[in-house]
Amino acid sequence: MNVAATPTLPRIEPAMLAQLLRGKASGVALVLPATAFLAVFFVWPVLQMIVLSVTQQRVEGVLIEGWTLDNYLRLFCNDLYFRVLLRTLRLAAASSVVAVLLAYPLAIAIARGGPGLARLVTITLVAPLLVNVVVRSYGWSAILNNAGALAYVLKATGLSASPPALLYTEWAVLIACVHVYLPFVVMPIATAIGRIDPSVEEAARVAGASRMMTFLRVTFPLSLPGLAVGASLAFSLTAAAYVMPQILGGNFSPLLGTLIEQQVLTLSDWPFGAAISTLLIIVVLAVNLVFIGLLSRRFSRWTGGAK
Amino acid sequence: MKINISDAQIRGAHVQLEGLSKVYSGGTVGVDAIDLAVAPGEILALLGPSGCGKTTTLRMIAGLITPSAGEILIDGTSIVSLPVHRRNLGMLFQNYALFPHMSVLDNVAFGLSMRGVAKAEIAERSREALRLVQLEALADRLPKALSGGQQQRVALARAIVYRPRLLLLDEPLGALDKKLRESMQLELRQLCAQLGLTMVLVTHDQEEALTLADRIAVMRGGRIEQVGLGREVYEHPISAFVANFIGTSNLVDARIVSRDGDVTVLETDQGQSIHSTTRHGFALGDAVTVSIRPEHVTLAPSGASASGPNSLEGLVTQAVFKGQNLAIHLRVPGGADFVCTIPVAMTGSAVPAAGQIWRMTWPADRTIVVSRA
């Protein structure tokens, strides 16, 4: 509310004005700590990183005066870096698609099942988040390696005489990413489905829609806001993953996160590392904006008001 | 309203419920072995307080709840094992349940597109159904841009567009204001008659049941307490529960002391004698309840000579002006509370006022003997 405009209104009691100001002040006071924290520990470092990405250093590690775009040119001209970028985007997209496919049955169970079932599914989903990422990754490596648990089960059951090598491939990274990022996809979708009036689905079924058609024509379109949030979370988290690709992907399929670590810690080329990081942020942001934009155009018809 | 749904008159379904029961997993009995028949083209209201099983019964007919036992027959064929979407019924929900992401036209077209009807025919028939509910002009709007009454009309068009023969209504007008509700009631009644639809209506509003339905089934505790024509149930309730649920009644506990031909003489717990000439199935000595409708009680100033066998004096505790009527609340010595309504137009110079003693009289042929509770 604009306090400056209030004098034009008739009879504003001073007490009311004071209350209004106090309400505004307390609102600012409540938001201030978090804002200040983010400004100092997030916005400022990101700005620093962007600035760093347009500088260059000599071999000895001394920064050269002046700005340059050489780091970015190097990123796009070198085939290796471009391939890593594409691989990162592909893996992130695959992770979010697989997670969404797995998420719907779980989200429906949480939103429409009984309270007992909903709690059980939620706890099972969230449990992996309680395990440290390094421990979890080594756990997957124990399962997925050539002599691991999965290979043993496949051989023992006769399903496969020579189980596929999964460890140190993109598949291993994908499995681990989907495993841990699944709750971030399920929860928003479950919330969106929970918000759909059950009688709307019942109306569809009475009108002649099978359960499948009811899902496709009513439940799914009405859950798109949840899907938008969940899919972008899975995409962004996978694209920025570092530990899982490092442990499970090995050296044969590095992602951008691995590349950044190499530049910064191994090669000490901070400006180039900063450029890769900036590119990662920009690409993830762009993909999310386009994706959410496309989806919201689909459902703005009923979220944004009638024509 | 103009009706031009092109096909020959759609004939309503003949619905039979036989021993229909629903026992929930916790052992709670929702519906307890009810038998009920609805004739083709008839409007039947399931009336009762919340938790009486009326909605469960309706949802079992729709297929949204699986019965624990019993049969649901439509034209003699069981539909119990038929999935919801194959039952070919229309249904209206209390909250309209329109698809919020589809236009009004797409909402109406939904049932036809599920039935694989050709595109051109879908558009034509959907517009025809919208014309029927007088909402053709709003075809491109989204449901949320419509008022409650308009939304329920869209839901009605959506429910009848694929020409079901049975329409189920779950408190369909509960969310509308009184005026709109009354006009929608008449409209629904007319539509049902013109389309020849059978309707089963669930409501807790006795006025809605009386206005809309041909017959009323009063439900209580998962059972049907009484079923009959609206007027019949109103004038000859069989229990104190029915008498008090449909309209208001003055209920007095009494015991039958003698029967002489048509005349039953009863004695209230306070020792007053009441005569009734209505039919009932009770025997001498039975503990019963006497039900007298407020509009059948006439009032005379205290001291006037009793003009019939049924007469009591009471202290006026409240006189409430209700527009057409005046509701007079009286307390009879011994503690019984009475209410009687007198048309305002018929109140002369002497209007009962709080604190006065007035004499109530009512005819013996309007004194209904019902079972207690």
XYZ file of C-alpha atoms in Angstrom:
680
model
C 0.000 0.000 0.000
C 1.270 3.462 -0.839
C 1.354 5.471 2.353
C 2.230 8.713 0.574
C -1.079 8.597 -1.264
C -3.164 8.335 1.873
C -3.430 12.088 2.664
C -5.751 12.461 -0.321
C -8.169 10.056 1.338
C -10.567 11.621 3.794
C -10.036 11.285 7.535
C -7.025 9.076 8.031
C -6.636 8.678 11.747
C -3.033 9.139 12.922
C -3.313 5.874 14.839
C -4.251 4.050 11.660
C -1.335 5.554 9.796
C 1.056 4.603 12.563
C -0.288 1.090 12.514
C 0.110 0.934 8.754
C 3.701 2.149 8.973
C 4.441 -0.241 11.759
C 2.970 -3.070 9.675
C 5.175 -2.116 6.763
C 8.232 -1.704 8.942
C 7.793 -5.059 10.598
C 7.358 -6.655 7.182
C 10.663 -5.170 6.013
C 12.312 -6.188 9.258
C 11.184 -9.772 8.792
C 12.511 -10.010 5.235
C 15.736 -8.101 5.861
C 17.929 -10.851 7.425
C 17.316 -13.331 4.641
C 17.722 -10.681 1.953
C 20.949 -9.415 3.458
C 22.280 -12.943 3.794
C 21.503 -13.747 0.156
C 22.955 -10.463 -1.031
C 26.249 -11.042 0.752
C 26.613 -14.787 0.264
C 24.869 -15.368 -3.060
C 24.398 -12.285 -5.233
C 27.829 -10.792 -4.537
C 29.779 -14.044 -5.220
C 27.833 -14.631 -8.425
C 28.653 -11.105 -9.606
C 32.285 -11.714 -8.695
C 32.216 -14.930 -10.664
C 30.765 -13.235 -13.726
C 33.420 -10.514 -13.524
C 36.118 -13.170 -13.133
C 34.847 -14.956 -16.230
C 35.737 -12.020 -18.491
C 39.295 -11.762 -17.230
C 42.334 -13.813 -18.124
C 45.432 -14.893 -16.312
C 48.968 -15.567 -17.338
C 50.397 -19.050 -16.970
C 51.885 -18.070 -13.600
C 48.380 -17.278 -12.385
C 48.618 -13.468 -12.435
C 45.502 -11.746 -13.747
C 45.932 -9.688 -16.903
C 44.513 -6.165 -16.858
C 41.379 -5.533 -18.936
C 38.340 -7.497 -20.069
C 38.135 -10.289 -22.617
C 35.647 -12.790 -24.020
C 38.369 -15.309 -24.847
C 37.157 -17.720 -22.154
C 33.754 -17.974 -23.756
C 35.204 -18.302 -27.278
C 37.380 -21.124 -26.014
C 34.295 -22.845 -24.599
C 32.451 -22.826 -27.885
C 35.356 -23.359 -30.255
C 36.736 -26.363 -28.477
C 34.766 -29.408 -29.445
C 35.447 -31.117 -26.087
C 33.796 -28.406 -24.010
C 30.812 -28.205 -26.307
C 30.318 -31.972 -26.102
C 30.413 -31.816 -22.314
C 27.825 -29.046 -22.372
C 25.539 -31.091 -24.612
C 26.031 -34.182 -22.472
C 25.107 -32.209 -19.358
C 21.945 -30.866 -20.963
C 21.012 -34.298 -22.309
C 21.493 -35.959 -18.946
C 19.574 -33.221 -17.141
C 16.698 -33.508 -19.610
C 16.683 -37.309 -19.368
C 16.729 -37.139 -15.580
C 13.770 -34.768 -15.466
C 11.769 -36.776 -18.032
C 12.382 -40.119 -16.284
C 11.660 -38.550 -12.899
C 8.357 -37.094 -14.161
C 7.303 -40.476 -15.588
C 8.079 -42.219 -12.310
C 6.614 -39.363 -10.284
C 3.005 -39.483 -11.494
C 1.992 -42.851 -10.007
C 3.679 -41.875 -6.727
C 2.106 -38.426 -6.721
C -1.335 -39.925 -7.313
C -0.745 -42.383 -4.461
C 0.202 -39.513 -2.145
C -2.613 -37.192 -3.231
C -5.421 -39.703 -3.604
C -4.385 -42.679 -1.457
C -5.223 -42.996 2.197
C -3.196 -41.119 4.807
C -1.247 -44.278 5.680
C -0.196 -44.952 2.105
C 0.630 -41.292 1.514
C 2.912 -41.236 4.558
C 4.640 -44.478 3.594
C 5.323 -43.312 0.030
C 6.552 -39.916 1.220
C 8.970 -41.401 3.767
C 10.320 -43.899 1.244
C 10.812 -41.107 -1.258
C 12.546 -38.720 1.073
C 14.736 -41.341 2.776
C 17.613 -41.099 0.216
C 17.959 -37.407 1.036
C 18.938 -38.348 4.578
C 22.030 -40.197 3.325
C 25.157 -38.215 2.529
C 25.668 -37.812 -1.204
C 29.125 -39.441 -1.159
C 27.889 -42.451 0.781
C 24.880 -42.754 -1.489
C 27.035 -42.586 -4.614
C 29.427 -45.252 -3.392
C 26.363 -47.312 -2.554
C 25.211 -47.077 -6.142
C 28.706 -47.895 -7.346
C 28.621 -51.056 -5.252
C 25.331 -52.000 -6.867
C 26.169 -51.040 -10.436
C 29.759 -52.187 -10.875
C 30.560 -55.187 -13.040
C 30.740 -57.553 -10.073
C 28.105 -55.662 -8.125
C 24.734 -56.542 -6.687
C 22.790 -55.831 -9.867
C 25.085 -57.952 -12.020
C 24.884 -60.752 -9.452
C 21.083 -60.715 -9.416
C 20.865 -60.618 -13.211
C 23.225 -63.577 -13.509
C 21.659 -65.546 -10.675
C 18.171 -65.199 -12.090
C 19.431 -66.003 -15.577
C 18.046 -62.765 -16.976
C 21.383 -61.848 -18.448
C 24.549 -63.891 -18.888
C 26.705 -60.815 -19.407
C 25.170 -57.887 -17.535
C 25.695 -54.466 -19.133
C 28.491 -52.322 -17.761
C 26.633 -49.491 -16.052
C 29.188 -48.019 -13.699
C 31.209 -45.152 -15.191
C 28.569 -44.503 -17.836
C 25.907 -41.824 -18.120
C 23.378 -44.480 -17.132
C 24.820 -44.778 -13.660
C 24.689 -41.007 -13.220
C 21.126 -40.935 -14.527
C 19.970 -43.675 -12.145
C 21.550 -41.986 -9.140
C 20.206 -38.545 -10.083
C 16.661 -39.770 -10.623
C 16.838 -41.666 -7.337
C 17.685 -38.640 -5.257
C 15.852 -35.917 -7.177
C 12.590 -37.860 -7.494
C 11.029 -36.363 -4.332
C 11.565 -32.858 -5.736
C 9.405 -33.870 -8.696
C 6.820 -35.945 -6.834
C 5.993 -33.380 -4.156
C 4.928 -30.456 -6.381
C 2.950 -32.806 -8.642
C 1.256 -34.414 -5.631
C 0.370 -30.951 -4.329
C -1.089 -29.974 -7.699
C -3.124 -33.191 -7.922
C -4.271 -32.792 -4.318
C -5.676 -29.410 -5.279
C -7.899 -30.888 -7.995
C -11.441 -31.324 -6.730
C -12.058 -35.106 -6.736
C -15.588 -34.522 -7.991
C -14.145 -33.038 -11.201
C -12.490 -36.382 -11.896
C -15.687 -38.167 -10.908
C -17.669 -35.970 -13.280
C -15.329 -37.016 -16.086
C -15.799 -40.689 -15.302
C -19.577 -40.412 -15.061
C -19.517 -38.577 -18.403
C -17.907 -41.638 -19.994
C -14.152 -41.298 -19.494
C -12.191 -44.379 -18.442
C -9.624 -43.952 -15.660
C -6.920 -43.513 -18.293
C -8.884 -40.895 -20.245
C -9.780 -39.114 -17.012
C -6.085 -38.888 -16.218
C -5.125 -37.692 -19.694
C -7.923 -35.177 -20.161
C -8.482 -33.907 -16.625
C -5.902 -34.865 -13.985
C -2.776 -34.410 -16.110
C -3.617 -31.008 -17.609
C -4.684 -29.717 -14.210
C -1.419 -30.913 -12.650
C 0.810 -29.060 -15.143
C 1.751 -26.308 -12.671
C 3.229 -28.990 -10.395
C 4.960 -30.676 -13.312
C 6.563 -27.376 -14.330
C 8.070 -26.910 -10.874
C 9.151 -30.534 -10.469
C 10.677 -30.962 -13.909
C 12.685 -27.732 -13.669
C 13.971 -28.708 -10.235
C 15.133 -32.105 -11.503
C 16.694 -30.513 -14.575
C 18.556 -27.827 -12.645
C 19.756 -30.126 -9.883
C 21.025 -32.739 -12.340
C 22.738 -30.149 -14.527
C 24.564 -28.783 -11.485
C 25.383 -32.178 -9.944
C 29.024 -32.742 -9.156
C 29.594 -35.589 -6.700
C 27.436 -38.203 -8.434
C 28.908 -37.669 -11.943
C 32.346 -37.636 -10.376
C 31.948 -40.959 -8.565
C 29.581 -42.798 -10.913
C 30.382 -41.219 -14.276
C 34.123 -41.495 -13.982
C 36.507 -39.846 -16.407
C 34.831 -41.122 -19.522
C 31.768 -38.937 -19.335
C 32.491 -35.750 -17.426
C 29.747 -33.188 -16.955
C 30.132 -29.424 -16.626
C 30.458 -29.746 -12.861
C 33.457 -32.038 -13.263
C 34.939 -29.672 -15.830
C 34.626 -26.699 -13.495
C 36.321 -28.611 -10.704
C 39.204 -29.544 -13.010
C 39.721 -25.952 -14.143
C 39.536 -24.448 -10.695
C 41.241 -27.033 -8.481
C 43.521 -28.977 -10.815
C 44.502 -26.389 -13.414
C 43.936 -23.326 -11.215
C 42.426 -21.479 -14.177
C 39.818 -19.534 -12.220
C 38.733 -17.229 -15.058
C 37.950 -20.164 -17.354
C 36.238 -22.057 -14.500
C 34.158 -18.948 -13.872
C 33.204 -18.802 -17.539
C 32.016 -22.417 -17.511
C 30.053 -21.769 -14.311
C 28.431 -18.675 -15.798
C 27.526 -20.610 -18.921
C 25.993 -23.373 -16.786
C 23.856 -20.874 -14.903
C 22.741 -19.113 -18.095
C 21.864 -22.349 -19.909
C 19.936 -23.817 -16.966
C 18.095 -20.548 -16.464
C 17.237 -20.298 -20.169
C 15.965 -23.876 -20.392
C 13.822 -23.382 -17.303
C 12.381 -20.100 -18.538
C 11.505 -21.544 -21.937
C 10.002 -24.673 -20.404
C 7.941 -22.858 -17.782
C 6.949 -20.296 -20.404
C 5.645 -23.001 -22.724
C 3.728 -24.718 -19.944
C 2.276 -21.562 -18.472
C 1.015 -20.568 -21.890
C -0.902 -23.822 -21.870
C -2.478 -23.265 -18.517
C -2.595 -19.483 -18.351
C -5.993 -19.895 -19.943
C -7.364 -20.985 -16.629
C -4.843 -19.621 -14.135
C -4.651 -16.134 -15.577
C -8.294 -15.221 -15.890
C -10.887 -15.603 -18.571
C -10.798 -13.671 -21.775
C -37.671 -23.378 -22.530
C -37.718 -24.749 -26.038
C -36.834 -28.382 -26.447
C -35.563 -29.659 -29.728
C -33.303 -32.563 -28.988
C -33.970 -34.105 -32.310
C -34.342 -37.796 -31.581
C -37.637 -39.260 -30.546
C -38.608 -38.626 -26.947
C -35.982 -40.127 -24.689
C -37.646 -42.488 -22.302
C -36.451 -42.479 -18.734
C -34.832 -45.469 -17.131
C -36.586 -47.806 -14.740
C -34.385 -48.043 -11.679
C -34.618 -50.739 -9.032
C -32.516 -51.082 -5.929
C -32.716 -54.468 -4.249
C -31.201 -55.034 -0.837
C -28.539 -52.470 -1.641
C -25.997 -52.181 1.179
C -22.726 -50.490 1.880
C -20.647 -51.530 4.854
C -17.379 -49.653 5.179
C -14.142 -51.417 6.066
C -14.356 -50.187 9.666
C -17.714 -51.939 10.005
C -19.722 -48.723 9.710
C -22.973 -49.339 7.907
C -23.533 -46.598 5.348
C -26.567 -48.050 3.633
C -28.516 -50.924 5.125
C -30.258 -53.199 2.611
C -32.581 -50.709 0.961
C -35.209 -51.587 -1.612
C -36.462 -48.862 -3.886
C -37.981 -48.541 -7.330
C -38.044 -45.449 -9.509
C -40.486 -45.451 -12.406
C -39.440 -44.205 -15.866
C -39.693 -40.431 -16.012
C -40.154 -40.095 -12.283
C -38.259 -37.704 -10.026
C -37.395 -39.320 -6.729
C -35.784 -37.428 -3.875
C -33.618 -39.138 -1.285
C -34.145 -36.894 1.699
C -32.465 -37.072 5.056
C -29.979 -35.536 7.458
C -26.265 -35.811 6.725
C -24.925 -39.296 7.335
C -28.229 -40.998 6.563
C -26.766 -42.802 3.535
C -28.529 -40.850 0.802
C -25.357 -39.705 -0.938
C -23.812 -43.167 -0.595
C -26.898 -44.619 -2.284
C -26.651 -42.139 -5.153
C -22.930 -42.759 -5.575
C -23.549 -46.499 -5.678
C -26.027 -45.985 -8.515
C -23.418 -43.839 -10.299
C -20.765 -46.496 -9.743
C -18.486 -44.231 -7.722
C -18.903 -46.499 -4.680
C -19.000 -50.292 -4.907
C -21.927 -51.799 -3.001
C -21.195 -54.429 -0.347
C -24.341 -56.340 -1.271
C -27.503 -55.980 -3.291
C -28.487 -55.196 -6.829
C -28.924 -52.087 -8.913
C -31.139 -52.794 -11.907
C -31.769 -50.450 -14.790
C -34.645 -51.672 -16.918
C -34.215 -55.052 -15.315
C -30.497 -55.402 -16.075
C -27.922 -55.308 -13.302
C -25.340 -52.547 -13.633
C -23.409 -53.376 -10.459
C -20.443 -54.862 -12.338
C -20.431 -52.120 -14.971
C -17.641 -49.538 -14.542
C -18.672 -45.919 -13.990
C -17.909 -44.756 -17.507
C -20.033 -47.477 -19.111
C -23.214 -46.731 -17.139
C -24.294 -43.898 -19.414
C -25.717 -41.748 -16.628
C -25.821 -38.015 -16.164
C -24.821 -36.510 -12.839
C -24.887 -33.072 -11.245
C -22.615 -32.288 -8.307
C -23.113 -29.795 -5.535
C -19.974 -27.858 -6.512
C -20.766 -28.203 -10.255
C -17.446 -30.041 -10.873
C -16.873 -28.404 -14.242
C -13.510 -28.950 -15.923
C -11.759 -25.676 -15.064
C -9.313 -25.887 -17.971
C -11.932 -26.306 -20.692
C -14.293 -23.817 -22.257
C -18.002 -24.139 -21.611
C -18.432 -25.767 -25.020
C -15.595 -28.245 -24.415
C -17.079 -29.105 -21.033
C -20.376 -29.954 -22.674
C -18.674 -31.788 -25.542
C -16.628 -33.990 -23.183
C -19.103 -36.851 -22.901
C -19.612 -36.995 -26.662
C -15.909 -37.005 -27.421
C -15.481 -39.877 -24.939
C -18.099 -41.748 -26.939
C -16.195 -41.304 -30.175
C -18.871 -39.187 -31.812
C -17.785 -37.457 -35.049
C -16.379 -33.944 -34.591
C -19.062 -32.108 -36.555
C -21.820 -33.884 -34.673
C -20.141 -33.147 -31.333
C -20.131 -29.422 -32.052
C -23.719 -29.462 -33.225
C -25.092 -31.478 -30.338
C -23.091 -29.567 -27.723
C -24.439 -26.268 -28.982
C -27.918 -27.734 -28.953
C -27.528 -28.777 -25.316
C -26.220 -25.303 -24.450
C -29.218 -23.788 -26.204
C -31.411 -25.975 -24.047
C -29.982 -24.394 -20.899
C -29.932 -20.952 -22.545
C -26.174 -20.515 -22.365
C -25.258 -20.666 -26.045
C -23.822 -17.159 -25.891
C -21.264 -18.182 -23.274
C -19.874 -21.196 -25.163
C -16.323 -19.857 -25.325
C -16.070 -18.704 -21.729
C -14.212 -20.581 -19.036
C -16.293 -21.973 -16.169
C -14.805 -19.631 -13.586
C -16.094 -16.622 -15.505
C -19.646 -17.859 -14.905
C -21.962 -17.400 -11.953
C -22.942 -20.370 -9.817
C -26.316 -20.722 -11.505
C -24.732 -20.582 -14.952
C -22.110 -23.132 -13.932
C -24.785 -25.565 -12.813
C -26.581 -25.057 -16.126
C -23.371 -25.914 -17.958
C -23.074 -29.003 -15.768
C -26.647 -29.854 -16.703
C -25.913 -29.472 -20.410
C -22.790 -31.607 -19.960
C -24.863 -34.278 -18.235
C -27.680 -34.495 -20.779
C -25.749 -33.990 -24.020
C -25.106 -37.711 -24.490
C -28.755 -38.448 -23.790
C -28.592 -40.505 -20.621
C -31.863 -41.928 -19.435
C -31.141 -41.403 -15.766
C -29.951 -38.169 -14.200
C -28.438 -38.235 -10.715
C -28.398 -35.018 -8.730
C -26.248 -34.650 -5.612
C -27.516 -31.574 -3.750
C -27.305 -29.755 -7.078
C -28.719 -26.431 -5.973
C -27.318 -26.317 -2.459
C -24.772 -23.618 -3.257
C -27.242 -21.264 -4.939
C -29.229 -18.519 -3.280
C -32.900 -19.058 -2.524
C -34.419 -17.193 -5.473
C -32.175 -18.828 -8.034
C -32.637 -22.200 -6.389
C -36.396 -21.960 -6.732
C -36.290 -21.023 -10.410
C -33.743 -23.777 -11.110
C -35.983 -26.284 -9.357
C -38.863 -25.495 -11.648
C -36.587 -25.519 -14.669
C -35.150 -28.914 -13.769
C -38.619 -30.298 -13.273
C -39.735 -29.045 -16.632
C -36.635 -30.337 -18.375
C -37.076 -33.766 -16.833
C -40.663 -33.912 -17.983
C -39.828 -32.770 -21.492
C -36.877 -35.089 -21.947
C -38.685 -37.896 -20.196
C -35.649 -38.371 -17.949
C -35.736 -40.333 -14.723
C -34.108 -38.348 -11.934
C -32.804 -39.357 -8.538
C -32.091 -36.368 -6.340
C -30.205 -36.238 -3.061
C -31.083 -33.390 -0.757
C -31.316 -32.475 2.908
C -33.669 -29.634 2.067
C -37.269 -30.781 2.504
C -38.551 -27.803 0.532
C -36.386 -28.767 -2.441
C -37.584 -32.357 -2.187
C -41.219 -31.238 -2.127
C -40.790 -28.784 -5.022
C -38.706 -30.949 -7.301
C -39.664 -34.532 -6.640
C -42.706 -36.620 -7.411
C -41.901 -39.047 -4.659
C -39.769 -38.644 -1.578
C -37.819 -41.353 0.210
C -36.949 -40.196 3.702
C -33.741 -41.872 4.839
C -32.403 -42.325 8.322
C -29.447 -44.346 9.576
C -28.879 -46.087 6.230
C -32.495 -47.174 5.877
C -35.536 -45.795 4.115
C -37.939 -44.639 6.794
C -40.810 -43.743 4.511
C -41.345 -43.406 0.806
C -44.315 -41.855 -0.924
C -45.664 -38.890 -2.849
C -44.515 -35.586 -1.417
C -47.948 -34.654 -0.197
C -48.543 -38.096 1.271
C -45.330 -38.024 3.266
C -46.076 -34.510 4.438
C -49.638 -35.224 5.474
C -49.208 -38.758 6.751
C -45.750 -39.161 8.196
C -45.276 -42.520 9.864
C -42.801 -41.455 12.505
C -41.940 -38.457 14.613
C -38.657 -38.308 12.690
C -40.362 -37.955 9.323
C -42.962 -35.554 10.724
C -40.229 -33.307 11.997
C -37.909 -33.649 9.010
C -40.494 -32.712 6.403
C -41.831 -29.404 7.527
C -42.208 -28.668 11.220
C -44.535 -30.480 13.551
C -45.780 -30.131 17.047
C -44.941 -33.475 18.560
C -46.640 -34.673 21.721
C -45.943 -38.052 23.294
C -49.171 -39.852 24.123
C -50.733 -43.271 24.752
C -53.752 -44.729 22.980
C -56.519 -45.136 25.531
C -59.491 -46.061 23.365
C -60.548 -46.670 19.760
C -64.076 -46.199 18.615
C -64.510 -46.631 14.880
C -62.509 -43.869 13.213
C -61.883 -42.007 16.423
C -58.765 -42.719 18.430
C -58.579 -41.180 21.860
C -55.122 -40.541 23.228
C -53.867 -39.284 26.531
C -50.709 -37.217 26.738
C -48.121 -37.748 29.405
C -49.521 -34.609 31.045
C -52.966 -36.164 31.189
C -54.620 -34.159 28.405
C -56.906 -35.964 26.027
C -56.457 -35.735 22.242
C -58.740 -37.102 19.524
C -57.605 -38.289 16.124
C -59.630 -39.521 13.162
C -56.686 -40.309 10.873
C -55.733 -43.834 9.899
C -52.858 -45.516 11.700
C -51.727 -49.014 12.581
C -51.346 -48.766 16.322
C -53.184 -50.731 18.978
C -54.729 -49.871 22.307
C -52.154 -48.966 24.938
C -49.370 -48.246 22.411
C -46.980 -45.458 23.266
C -47.043 -43.153 20.267
C -46.455 -39.547 19.289
C -49.093 -37.146 18.065
C -48.057 -34.819 15.268
C -49.907 -31.597 14.536
C -48.745 -29.237 11.783
C -48.400 -25.597 12.893
C -50.699 -24.398 10.092
C -53.581 -26.555 11.360
C -53.683 -24.997 14.784
C -56.093 -22.105 15.226
C -55.865 -19.644 18.055
C -58.606 -18.028 20.084
C -58.370 -15.682 23.037
C -58.148 -17.380 26.401
C -61.485 -18.258 27.950
C -63.207 -18.912 24.628
C -65.119 -22.131 24.766
C -63.407 -25.117 23.216
C -64.879 -25.740 19.763
C -63.714 -29.329 19.427
C -62.131 -32.201 21.273
C -58.589 -30.988 20.719
C -57.992 -27.859 22.683
C -55.203 -26.608 24.880
C -54.375 -23.325 26.546
C -50.853 -22.025 26.403
C -48.732 -19.045 27.278
C -47.424 -17.173 24.238
C -43.640 -17.043 24.574
C -42.843 -15.471 21.210
C -44.694 -14.055 18.227
C -42.450 -13.958 15.152
C -43.415 -12.067 12.012
C -42.339 -14.129 8.976
C -43.792 -12.162 6.098
C -46.744 -14.233 4.966
C -47.183 -15.869 8.336
C -47.006 -15.119 11.965
C -45.314 -17.870 13.978
C -46.686 -18.052 17.494
C -44.741 -20.070 20.042
C -46.701 -21.226 23.078
C -45.878 -23.146 26.223
C -48.513 -25.495 27.585
C -48.669 -26.196 31.331
C -46.573 -29.294 31.823
C -43.792 -28.034 29.604
C -44.768 -28.945 26.027
C -43.832 -26.278 23.464
C -46.152 -25.609 20.556
C -45.774 -23.505 17.477
C -48.588 -22.451 15.218
C -48.552 -20.314 12.115
C -51.385 -18.018 11.234
C -51.549 -16.167 7.913
C -50.916 -12.482 8.519
C -53.831 -11.639 6.261
C -56.170 -13.439 8.641
C -55.047 -11.823 11.863
C -57.688 -9.408 12.952
C -57.432 -6.793 15.638
C -56.428 -9.274 18.282
C -52.920 -10.551 17.553
C -51.318 -12.893 20.052
C -48.480 -11.254 21.920
C -45.859 -12.649 24.252
C -47.123 -13.079 27.799
C -50.761 -13.667 26.868
C -52.672 -16.904 27.309
C -54.333 -18.179 24.141
C -56.396 -21.249 23.395
C -55.238 -23.583 20.644
C -57.632 -25.820 18.743
C -56.962 -28.238 15.921
C -59.161 -30.678 14.012
C -59.120 -34.383 14.797
C -58.659 -35.244 11.105
C -55.368 -33.272 11.149
C -54.074 -35.069 14.204
C -51.559 -37.637 12.972
C -50.550 -40.591 15.095
C -46.933 -41.567 14.451
C -44.396 -43.843 16.032
C -42.207 -42.317 18.719
C -38.709 -41.167 17.687
